[in-house]
PDB file of C-alpha atoms and ligand atoms in Angstrom:
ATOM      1  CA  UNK A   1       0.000   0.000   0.000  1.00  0.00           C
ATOM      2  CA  UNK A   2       1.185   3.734  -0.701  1.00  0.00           C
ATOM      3  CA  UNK A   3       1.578   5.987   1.503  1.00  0.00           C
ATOM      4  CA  UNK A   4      -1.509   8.247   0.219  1.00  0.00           C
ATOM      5  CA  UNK A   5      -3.341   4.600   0.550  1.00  0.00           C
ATOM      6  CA  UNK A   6      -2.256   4.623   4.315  1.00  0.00           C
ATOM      7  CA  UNK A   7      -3.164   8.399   4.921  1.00  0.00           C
ATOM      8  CA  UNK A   8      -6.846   7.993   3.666  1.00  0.00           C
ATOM      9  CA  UNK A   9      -7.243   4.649   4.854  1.00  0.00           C
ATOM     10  CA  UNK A  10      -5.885   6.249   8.924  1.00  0.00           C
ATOM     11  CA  UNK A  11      -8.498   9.423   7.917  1.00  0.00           C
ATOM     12  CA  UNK A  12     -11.991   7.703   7.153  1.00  0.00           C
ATOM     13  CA  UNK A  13     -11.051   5.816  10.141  1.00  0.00           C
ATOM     14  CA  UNK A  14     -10.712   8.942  12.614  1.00  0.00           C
ATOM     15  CA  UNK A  15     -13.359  10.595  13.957  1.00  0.00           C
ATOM     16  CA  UNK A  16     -14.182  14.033  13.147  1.00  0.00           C
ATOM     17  CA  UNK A  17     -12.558  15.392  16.808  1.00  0.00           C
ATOM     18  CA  UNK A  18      -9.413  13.842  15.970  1.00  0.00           C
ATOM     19  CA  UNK A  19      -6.627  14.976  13.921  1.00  0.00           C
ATOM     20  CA  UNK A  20      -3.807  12.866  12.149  1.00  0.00           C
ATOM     21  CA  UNK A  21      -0.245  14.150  12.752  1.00  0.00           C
ATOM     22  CA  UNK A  22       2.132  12.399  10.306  1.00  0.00           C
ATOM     23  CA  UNK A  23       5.144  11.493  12.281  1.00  0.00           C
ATOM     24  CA  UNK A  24       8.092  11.739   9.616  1.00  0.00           C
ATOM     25  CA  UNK A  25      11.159  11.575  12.219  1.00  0.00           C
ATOM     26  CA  UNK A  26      14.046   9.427  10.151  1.00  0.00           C
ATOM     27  CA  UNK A  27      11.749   9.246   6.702  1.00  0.00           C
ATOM     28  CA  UNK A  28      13.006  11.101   3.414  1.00  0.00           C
ATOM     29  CA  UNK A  29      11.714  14.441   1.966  1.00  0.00           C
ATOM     30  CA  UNK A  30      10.363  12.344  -0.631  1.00  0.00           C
ATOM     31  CA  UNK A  31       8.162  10.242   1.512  1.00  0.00           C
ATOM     32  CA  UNK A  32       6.619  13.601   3.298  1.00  0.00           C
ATOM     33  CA  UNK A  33       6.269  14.784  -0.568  1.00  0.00           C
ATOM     34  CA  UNK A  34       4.027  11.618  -0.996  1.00  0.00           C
ATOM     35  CA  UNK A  35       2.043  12.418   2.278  1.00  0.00           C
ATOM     36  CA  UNK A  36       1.567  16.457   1.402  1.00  0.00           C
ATOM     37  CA  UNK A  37       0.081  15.156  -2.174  1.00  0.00           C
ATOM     38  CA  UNK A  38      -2.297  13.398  -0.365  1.00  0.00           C
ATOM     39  CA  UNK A  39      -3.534  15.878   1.540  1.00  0.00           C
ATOM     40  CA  UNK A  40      -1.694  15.774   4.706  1.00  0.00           C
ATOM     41  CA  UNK A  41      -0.380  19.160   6.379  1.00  0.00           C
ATOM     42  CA  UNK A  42       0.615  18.455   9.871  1.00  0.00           C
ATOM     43  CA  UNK A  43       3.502  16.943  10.580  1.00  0.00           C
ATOM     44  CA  UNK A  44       6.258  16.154  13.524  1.00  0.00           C
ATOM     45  CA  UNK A  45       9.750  15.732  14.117  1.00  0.00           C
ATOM     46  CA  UNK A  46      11.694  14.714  17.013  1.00  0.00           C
ATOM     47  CA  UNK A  47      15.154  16.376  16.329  1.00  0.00           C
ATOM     48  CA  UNK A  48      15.814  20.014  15.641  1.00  0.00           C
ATOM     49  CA  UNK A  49      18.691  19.877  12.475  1.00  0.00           C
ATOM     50  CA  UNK A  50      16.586  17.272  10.913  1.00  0.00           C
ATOM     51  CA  UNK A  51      13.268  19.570  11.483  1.00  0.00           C
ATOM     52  CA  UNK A  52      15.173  22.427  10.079  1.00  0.00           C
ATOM     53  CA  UNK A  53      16.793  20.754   7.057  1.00  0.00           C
ATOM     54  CA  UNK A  54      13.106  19.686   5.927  1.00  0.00           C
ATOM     55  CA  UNK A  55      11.305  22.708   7.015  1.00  0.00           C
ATOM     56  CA  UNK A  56      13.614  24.428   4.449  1.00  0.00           C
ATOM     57  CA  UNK A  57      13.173  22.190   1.695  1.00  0.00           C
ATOM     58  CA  UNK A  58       9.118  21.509   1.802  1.00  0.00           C
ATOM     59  CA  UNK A  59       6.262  23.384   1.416  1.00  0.00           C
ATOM     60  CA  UNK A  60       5.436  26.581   3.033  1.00  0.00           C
ATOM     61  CA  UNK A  61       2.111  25.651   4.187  1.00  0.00           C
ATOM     62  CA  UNK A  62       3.111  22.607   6.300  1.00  0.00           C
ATOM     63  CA  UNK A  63       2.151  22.703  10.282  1.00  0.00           C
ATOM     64  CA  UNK A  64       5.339  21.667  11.640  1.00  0.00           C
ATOM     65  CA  UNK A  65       5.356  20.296  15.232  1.00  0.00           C
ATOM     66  CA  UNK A  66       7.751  18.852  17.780  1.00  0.00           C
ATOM     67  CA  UNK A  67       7.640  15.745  19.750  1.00  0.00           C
ATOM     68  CA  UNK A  68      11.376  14.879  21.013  1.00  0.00           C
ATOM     69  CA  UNK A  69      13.402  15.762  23.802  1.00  0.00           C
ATOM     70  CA  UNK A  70      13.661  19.428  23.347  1.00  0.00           C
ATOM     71  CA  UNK A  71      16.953  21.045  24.420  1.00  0.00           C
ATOM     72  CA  UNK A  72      16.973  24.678  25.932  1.00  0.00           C
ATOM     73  CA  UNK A  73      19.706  25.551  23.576  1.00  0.00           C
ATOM     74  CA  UNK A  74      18.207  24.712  20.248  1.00  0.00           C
ATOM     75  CA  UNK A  75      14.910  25.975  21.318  1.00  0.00           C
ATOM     76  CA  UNK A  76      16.140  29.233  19.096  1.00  0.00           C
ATOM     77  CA  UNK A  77      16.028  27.328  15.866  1.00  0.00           C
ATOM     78  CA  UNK A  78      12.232  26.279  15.802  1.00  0.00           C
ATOM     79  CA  UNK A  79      10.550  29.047  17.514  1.00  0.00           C
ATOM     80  CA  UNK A  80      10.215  30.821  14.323  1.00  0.00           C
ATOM     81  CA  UNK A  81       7.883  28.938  12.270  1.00  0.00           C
ATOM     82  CA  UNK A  82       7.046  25.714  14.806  1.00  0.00           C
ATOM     83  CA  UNK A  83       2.767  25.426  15.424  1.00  0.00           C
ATOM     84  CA  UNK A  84       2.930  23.034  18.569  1.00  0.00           C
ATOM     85  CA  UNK A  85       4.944  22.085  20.508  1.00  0.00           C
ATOM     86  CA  UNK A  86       4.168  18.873  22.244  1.00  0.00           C
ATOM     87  CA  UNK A  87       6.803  18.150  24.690  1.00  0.00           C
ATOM     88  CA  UNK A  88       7.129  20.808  26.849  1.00  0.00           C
ATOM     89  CA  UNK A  89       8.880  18.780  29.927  1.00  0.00           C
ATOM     90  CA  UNK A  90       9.581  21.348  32.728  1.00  0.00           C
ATOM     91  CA  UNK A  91       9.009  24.836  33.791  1.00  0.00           C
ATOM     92  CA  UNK A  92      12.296  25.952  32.362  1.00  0.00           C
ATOM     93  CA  UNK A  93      11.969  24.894  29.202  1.00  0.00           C
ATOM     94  CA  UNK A  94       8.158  26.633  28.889  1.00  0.00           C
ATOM     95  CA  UNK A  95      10.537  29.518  30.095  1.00  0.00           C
ATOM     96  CA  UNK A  96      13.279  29.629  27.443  1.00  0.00           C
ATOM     97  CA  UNK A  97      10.288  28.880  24.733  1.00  0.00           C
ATOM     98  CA  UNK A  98       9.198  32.156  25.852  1.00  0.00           C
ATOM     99  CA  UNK A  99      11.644  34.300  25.922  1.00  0.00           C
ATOM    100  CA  UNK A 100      12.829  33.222  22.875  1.00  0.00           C
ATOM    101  CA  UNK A 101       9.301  33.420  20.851  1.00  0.00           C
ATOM    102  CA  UNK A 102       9.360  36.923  22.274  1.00  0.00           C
ATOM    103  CA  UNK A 103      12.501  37.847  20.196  1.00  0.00           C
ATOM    104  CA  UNK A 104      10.576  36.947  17.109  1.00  0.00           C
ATOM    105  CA  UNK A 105       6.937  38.272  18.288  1.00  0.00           C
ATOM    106  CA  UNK A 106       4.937  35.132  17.998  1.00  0.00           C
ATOM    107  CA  UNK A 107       3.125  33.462  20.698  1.00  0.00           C
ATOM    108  CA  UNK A 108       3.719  29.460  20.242  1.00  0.00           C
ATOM    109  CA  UNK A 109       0.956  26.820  21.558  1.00  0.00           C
ATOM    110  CA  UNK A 110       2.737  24.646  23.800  1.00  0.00           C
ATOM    111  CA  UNK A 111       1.533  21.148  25.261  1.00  0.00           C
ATOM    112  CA  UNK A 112       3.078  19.438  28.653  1.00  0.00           C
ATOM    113  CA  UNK A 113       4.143  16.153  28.527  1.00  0.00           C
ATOM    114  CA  UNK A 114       2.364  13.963  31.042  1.00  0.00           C
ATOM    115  CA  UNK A 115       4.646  11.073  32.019  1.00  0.00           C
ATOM    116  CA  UNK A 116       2.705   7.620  32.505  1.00  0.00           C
ATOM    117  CA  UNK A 117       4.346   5.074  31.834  1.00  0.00           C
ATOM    118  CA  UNK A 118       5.583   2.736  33.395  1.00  0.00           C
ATOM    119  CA  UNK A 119       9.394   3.049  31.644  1.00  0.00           C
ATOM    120  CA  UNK A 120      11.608   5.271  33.994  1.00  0.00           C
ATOM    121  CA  UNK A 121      13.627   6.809  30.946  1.00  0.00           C
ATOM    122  CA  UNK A 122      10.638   8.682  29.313  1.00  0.00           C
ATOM    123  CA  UNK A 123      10.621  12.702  30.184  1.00  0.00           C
ATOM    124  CA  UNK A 124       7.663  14.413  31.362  1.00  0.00           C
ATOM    125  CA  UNK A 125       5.762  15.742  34.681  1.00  0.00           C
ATOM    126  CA  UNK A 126       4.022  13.785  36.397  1.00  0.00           C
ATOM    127  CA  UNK A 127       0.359  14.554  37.307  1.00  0.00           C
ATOM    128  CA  UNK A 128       0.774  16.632  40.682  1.00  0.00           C
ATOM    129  CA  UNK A 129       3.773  18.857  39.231  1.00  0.00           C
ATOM    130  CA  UNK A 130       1.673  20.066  36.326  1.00  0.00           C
ATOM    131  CA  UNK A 131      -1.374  20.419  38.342  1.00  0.00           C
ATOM    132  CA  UNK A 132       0.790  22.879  40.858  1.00  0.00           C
ATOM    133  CA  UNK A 133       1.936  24.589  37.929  1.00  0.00           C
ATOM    134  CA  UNK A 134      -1.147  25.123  35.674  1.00  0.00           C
ATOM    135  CA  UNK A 135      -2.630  26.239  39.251  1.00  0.00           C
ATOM    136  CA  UNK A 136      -0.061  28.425  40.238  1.00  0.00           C
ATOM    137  CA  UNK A 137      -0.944  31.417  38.233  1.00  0.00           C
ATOM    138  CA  UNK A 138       2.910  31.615  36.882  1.00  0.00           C
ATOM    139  CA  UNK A 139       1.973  30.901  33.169  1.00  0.00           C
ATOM    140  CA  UNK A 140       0.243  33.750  33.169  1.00  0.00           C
ATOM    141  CA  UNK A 141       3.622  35.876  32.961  1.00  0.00           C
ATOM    142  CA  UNK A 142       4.879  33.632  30.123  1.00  0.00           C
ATOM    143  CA  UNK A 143       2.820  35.628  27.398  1.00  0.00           C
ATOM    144  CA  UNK A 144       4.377  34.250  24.426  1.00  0.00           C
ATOM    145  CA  UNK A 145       3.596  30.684  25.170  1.00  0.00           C
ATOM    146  CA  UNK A 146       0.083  29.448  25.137  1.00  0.00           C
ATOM    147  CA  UNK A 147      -0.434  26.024  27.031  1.00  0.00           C
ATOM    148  CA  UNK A 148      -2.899  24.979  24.995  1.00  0.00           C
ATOM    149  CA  UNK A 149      -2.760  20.645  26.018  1.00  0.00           C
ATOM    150  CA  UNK A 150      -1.648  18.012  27.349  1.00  0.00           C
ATOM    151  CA  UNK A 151       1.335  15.180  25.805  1.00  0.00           C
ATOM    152  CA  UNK A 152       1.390  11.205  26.895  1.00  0.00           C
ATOM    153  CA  UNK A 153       2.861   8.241  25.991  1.00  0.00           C
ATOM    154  CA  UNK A 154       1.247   4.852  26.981  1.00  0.00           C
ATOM    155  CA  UNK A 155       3.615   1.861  28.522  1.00  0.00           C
ATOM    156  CA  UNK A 156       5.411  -0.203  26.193  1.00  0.00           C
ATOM    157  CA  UNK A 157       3.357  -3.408  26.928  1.00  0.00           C
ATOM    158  CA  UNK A 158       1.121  -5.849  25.028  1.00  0.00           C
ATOM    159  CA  UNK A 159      -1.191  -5.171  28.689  1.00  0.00           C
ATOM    160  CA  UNK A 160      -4.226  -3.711  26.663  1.00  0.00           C
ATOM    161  CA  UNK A 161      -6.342  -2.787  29.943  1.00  0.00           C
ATOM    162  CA  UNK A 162      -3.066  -0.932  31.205  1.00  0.00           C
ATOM    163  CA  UNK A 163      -2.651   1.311  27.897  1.00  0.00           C
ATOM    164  CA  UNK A 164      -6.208   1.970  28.292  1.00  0.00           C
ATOM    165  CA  UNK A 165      -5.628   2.681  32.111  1.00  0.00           C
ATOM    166  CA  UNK A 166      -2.990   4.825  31.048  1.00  0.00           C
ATOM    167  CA  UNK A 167      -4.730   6.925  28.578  1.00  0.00           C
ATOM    168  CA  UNK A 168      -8.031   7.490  30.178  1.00  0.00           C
ATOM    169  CA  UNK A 169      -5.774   8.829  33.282  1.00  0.00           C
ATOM    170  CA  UNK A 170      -4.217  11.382  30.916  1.00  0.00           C
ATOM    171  CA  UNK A 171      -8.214  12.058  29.618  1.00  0.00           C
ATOM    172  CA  UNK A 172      -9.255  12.940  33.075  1.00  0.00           C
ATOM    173  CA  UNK A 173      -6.469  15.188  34.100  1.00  0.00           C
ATOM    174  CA  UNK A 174      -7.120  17.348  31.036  1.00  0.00           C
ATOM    175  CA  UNK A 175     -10.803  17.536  31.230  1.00  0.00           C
ATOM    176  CA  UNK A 176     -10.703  18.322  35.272  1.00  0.00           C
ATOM    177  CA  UNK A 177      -8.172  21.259  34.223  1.00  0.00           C
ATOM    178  CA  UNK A 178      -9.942  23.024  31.096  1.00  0.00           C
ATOM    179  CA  UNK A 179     -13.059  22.525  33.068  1.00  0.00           C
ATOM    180  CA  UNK A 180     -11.004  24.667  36.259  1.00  0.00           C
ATOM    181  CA  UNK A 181      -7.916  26.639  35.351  1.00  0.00           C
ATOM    182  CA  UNK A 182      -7.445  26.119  31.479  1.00  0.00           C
ATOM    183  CA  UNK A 183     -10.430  26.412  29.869  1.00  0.00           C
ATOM    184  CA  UNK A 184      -7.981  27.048  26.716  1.00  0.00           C
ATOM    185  CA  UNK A 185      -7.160  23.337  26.667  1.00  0.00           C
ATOM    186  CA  UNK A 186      -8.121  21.877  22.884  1.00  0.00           C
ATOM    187  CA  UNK A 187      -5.309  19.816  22.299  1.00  0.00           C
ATOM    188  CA  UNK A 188      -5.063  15.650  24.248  1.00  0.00           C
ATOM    189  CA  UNK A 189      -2.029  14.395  22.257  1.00  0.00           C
ATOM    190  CA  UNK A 190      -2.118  10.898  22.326  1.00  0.00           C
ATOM    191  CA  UNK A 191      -1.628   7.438  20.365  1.00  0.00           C
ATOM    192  CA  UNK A 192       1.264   6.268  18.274  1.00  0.00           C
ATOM    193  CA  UNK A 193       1.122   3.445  15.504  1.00  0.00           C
ATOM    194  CA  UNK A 194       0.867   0.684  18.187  1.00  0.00           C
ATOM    195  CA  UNK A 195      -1.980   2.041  20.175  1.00  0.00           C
ATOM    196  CA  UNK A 196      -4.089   4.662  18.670  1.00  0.00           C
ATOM    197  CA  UNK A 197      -7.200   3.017  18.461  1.00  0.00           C
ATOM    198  CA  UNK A 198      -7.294   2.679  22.298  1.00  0.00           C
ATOM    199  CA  UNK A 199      -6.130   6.605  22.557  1.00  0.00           C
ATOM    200  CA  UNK A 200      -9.167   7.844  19.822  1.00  0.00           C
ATOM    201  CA  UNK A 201     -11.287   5.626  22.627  1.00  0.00           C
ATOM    202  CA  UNK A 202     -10.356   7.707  25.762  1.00  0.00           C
ATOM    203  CA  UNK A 203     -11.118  10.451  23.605  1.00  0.00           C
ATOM    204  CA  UNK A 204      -7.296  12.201  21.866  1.00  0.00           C
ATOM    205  CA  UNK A 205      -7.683  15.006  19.705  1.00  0.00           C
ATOM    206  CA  UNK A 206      -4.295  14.260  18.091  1.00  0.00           C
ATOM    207  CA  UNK A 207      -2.479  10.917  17.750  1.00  0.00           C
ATOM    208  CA  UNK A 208       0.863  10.680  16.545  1.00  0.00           C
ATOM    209  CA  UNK A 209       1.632   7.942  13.589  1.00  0.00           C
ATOM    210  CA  UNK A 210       4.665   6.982  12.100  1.00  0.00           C
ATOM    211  CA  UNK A 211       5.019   3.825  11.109  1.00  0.00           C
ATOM    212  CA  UNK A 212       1.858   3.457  10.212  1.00  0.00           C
ATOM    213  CA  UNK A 213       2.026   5.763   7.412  1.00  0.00           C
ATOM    214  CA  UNK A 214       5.815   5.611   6.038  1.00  0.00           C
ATOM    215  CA  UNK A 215       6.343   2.395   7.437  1.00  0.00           C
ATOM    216  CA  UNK A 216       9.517   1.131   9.693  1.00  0.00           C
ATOM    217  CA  UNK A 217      12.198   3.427  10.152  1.00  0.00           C
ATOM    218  CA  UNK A 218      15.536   3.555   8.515  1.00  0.00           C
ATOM    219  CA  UNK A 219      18.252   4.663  11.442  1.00  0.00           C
TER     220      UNK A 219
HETATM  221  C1  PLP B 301       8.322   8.457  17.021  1.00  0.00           C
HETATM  222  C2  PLP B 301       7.185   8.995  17.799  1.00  0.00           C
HETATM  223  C3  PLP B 301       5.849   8.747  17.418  1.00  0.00           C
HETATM  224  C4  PLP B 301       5.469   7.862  16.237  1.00  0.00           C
HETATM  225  O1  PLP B 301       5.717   6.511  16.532  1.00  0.00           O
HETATM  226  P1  PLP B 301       5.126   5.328  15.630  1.00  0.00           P
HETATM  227  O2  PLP B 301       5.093   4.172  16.548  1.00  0.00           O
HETATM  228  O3  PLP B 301       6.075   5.147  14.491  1.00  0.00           O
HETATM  229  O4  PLP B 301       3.765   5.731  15.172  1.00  0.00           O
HETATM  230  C5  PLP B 301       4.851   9.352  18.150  1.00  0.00           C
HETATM  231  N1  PLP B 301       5.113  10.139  19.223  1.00  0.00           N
HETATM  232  C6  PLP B 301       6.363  10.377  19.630  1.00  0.00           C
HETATM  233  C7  PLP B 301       6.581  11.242  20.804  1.00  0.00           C
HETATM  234  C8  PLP B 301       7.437   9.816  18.938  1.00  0.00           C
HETATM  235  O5  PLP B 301       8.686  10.044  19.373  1.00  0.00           O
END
């Protein structure tokens, strides 16, 4: 199947509240070219110079997000045309986003990564830290970020009731805050190639596919 097969196959499949993002970390310009014929316009990379090298290259009109580890250092490089990013992993790095989008005047829509899983090498906060900080009243200095979500990655497991478990956790933290201090939440990022189906269940606005579409990665 071709790519453009994949991409409308994935879309008649998703229901209207939730959005594809085309996860093209490691795949070739060519392969994006494929998925932008089809149709698609969001996608997401993980690393900053491979973000950069494509974001040059491609179409204008792509929605570029990030979904790695982002480093407080390279932050400088994306902040001028990025749409989301979706891994915001502490309060520094929401700072440095900030300062930096205020050099260029734009205000970037930000998500925190929620860690749940059970794998101790994944980033994130964890439920109570974000909770104290979307509380606190201190993003409301940050005006050049815009928290607009929440980021989480299920367990690796084959332990269907815990991904579930997992994801419905992340569901209820972001509906108990946008219905208290962020009514401005829109965006529940969540479901990769393995485990979307259960994600669009508890209710993501967003999942995340990669393999799905472009198939296995070349490293
Ligand atoms: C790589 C990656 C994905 C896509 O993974 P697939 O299993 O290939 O769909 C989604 N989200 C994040 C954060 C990733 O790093």
């Amino acid at each position: 199947m071709s790519v453009a097969q994949r991409i409308n196959e994935i879309k008649n499949e998703l229901p209207a509240s939730t959005r594809l993002l085309a996860v093209s970390k490691f795949h070739p310009a060519e392969a994006i070219m494929e998925a932008y014929e089809a149709g698609q316009r969001l996608f997401a990379e993980s690393h900053v110079q491979e973000l950069m090298r494509k974001q040059e290259q491609l179409p204008s009109d792509i929605e570029w997000h990030f979904i790695g580890h982002l480093q407080s250092n390279k932050v400088k490089y994306i902040v001028p045309f990025i749409s989301l990013i979706h891994s915001v992993d502490t309060e520094k790095l929401l700072e440095v986003i900030n300062a930096q989008a205020q050099k260029c005047d734009r205000v970037i829509p930000c998500l925190l990564e929620i860690h749940v899983a059970q794998e101790e090498t994944k980033y994130g906060f964890d439920f109570s830290s974000a909770k104290e900080l979307l509380e606190s009243g201190r993003l409301g200095v940050l005006k050049n970020v815009s928290v607009v979500g929440i980021m989480g990655m299920s367990s690796v497991t084959d332990d269907v009731s815990q991904i579930k478990r997992e994801f419905a956790s992340l569901s209820a933290f972001y509906h108990s805050m946008k219905e208290s201090v962020m009514p401005q939440f829109r965006e529940l990022s969540m479901g990769m190639s393995g485990d979307y189906h259960i994600a669009i269940e508890e209710g993501s606005t967003m999942v995340r596919l990669g393999t799905t579409i472009f198939g296995e990665r070349q490293y």
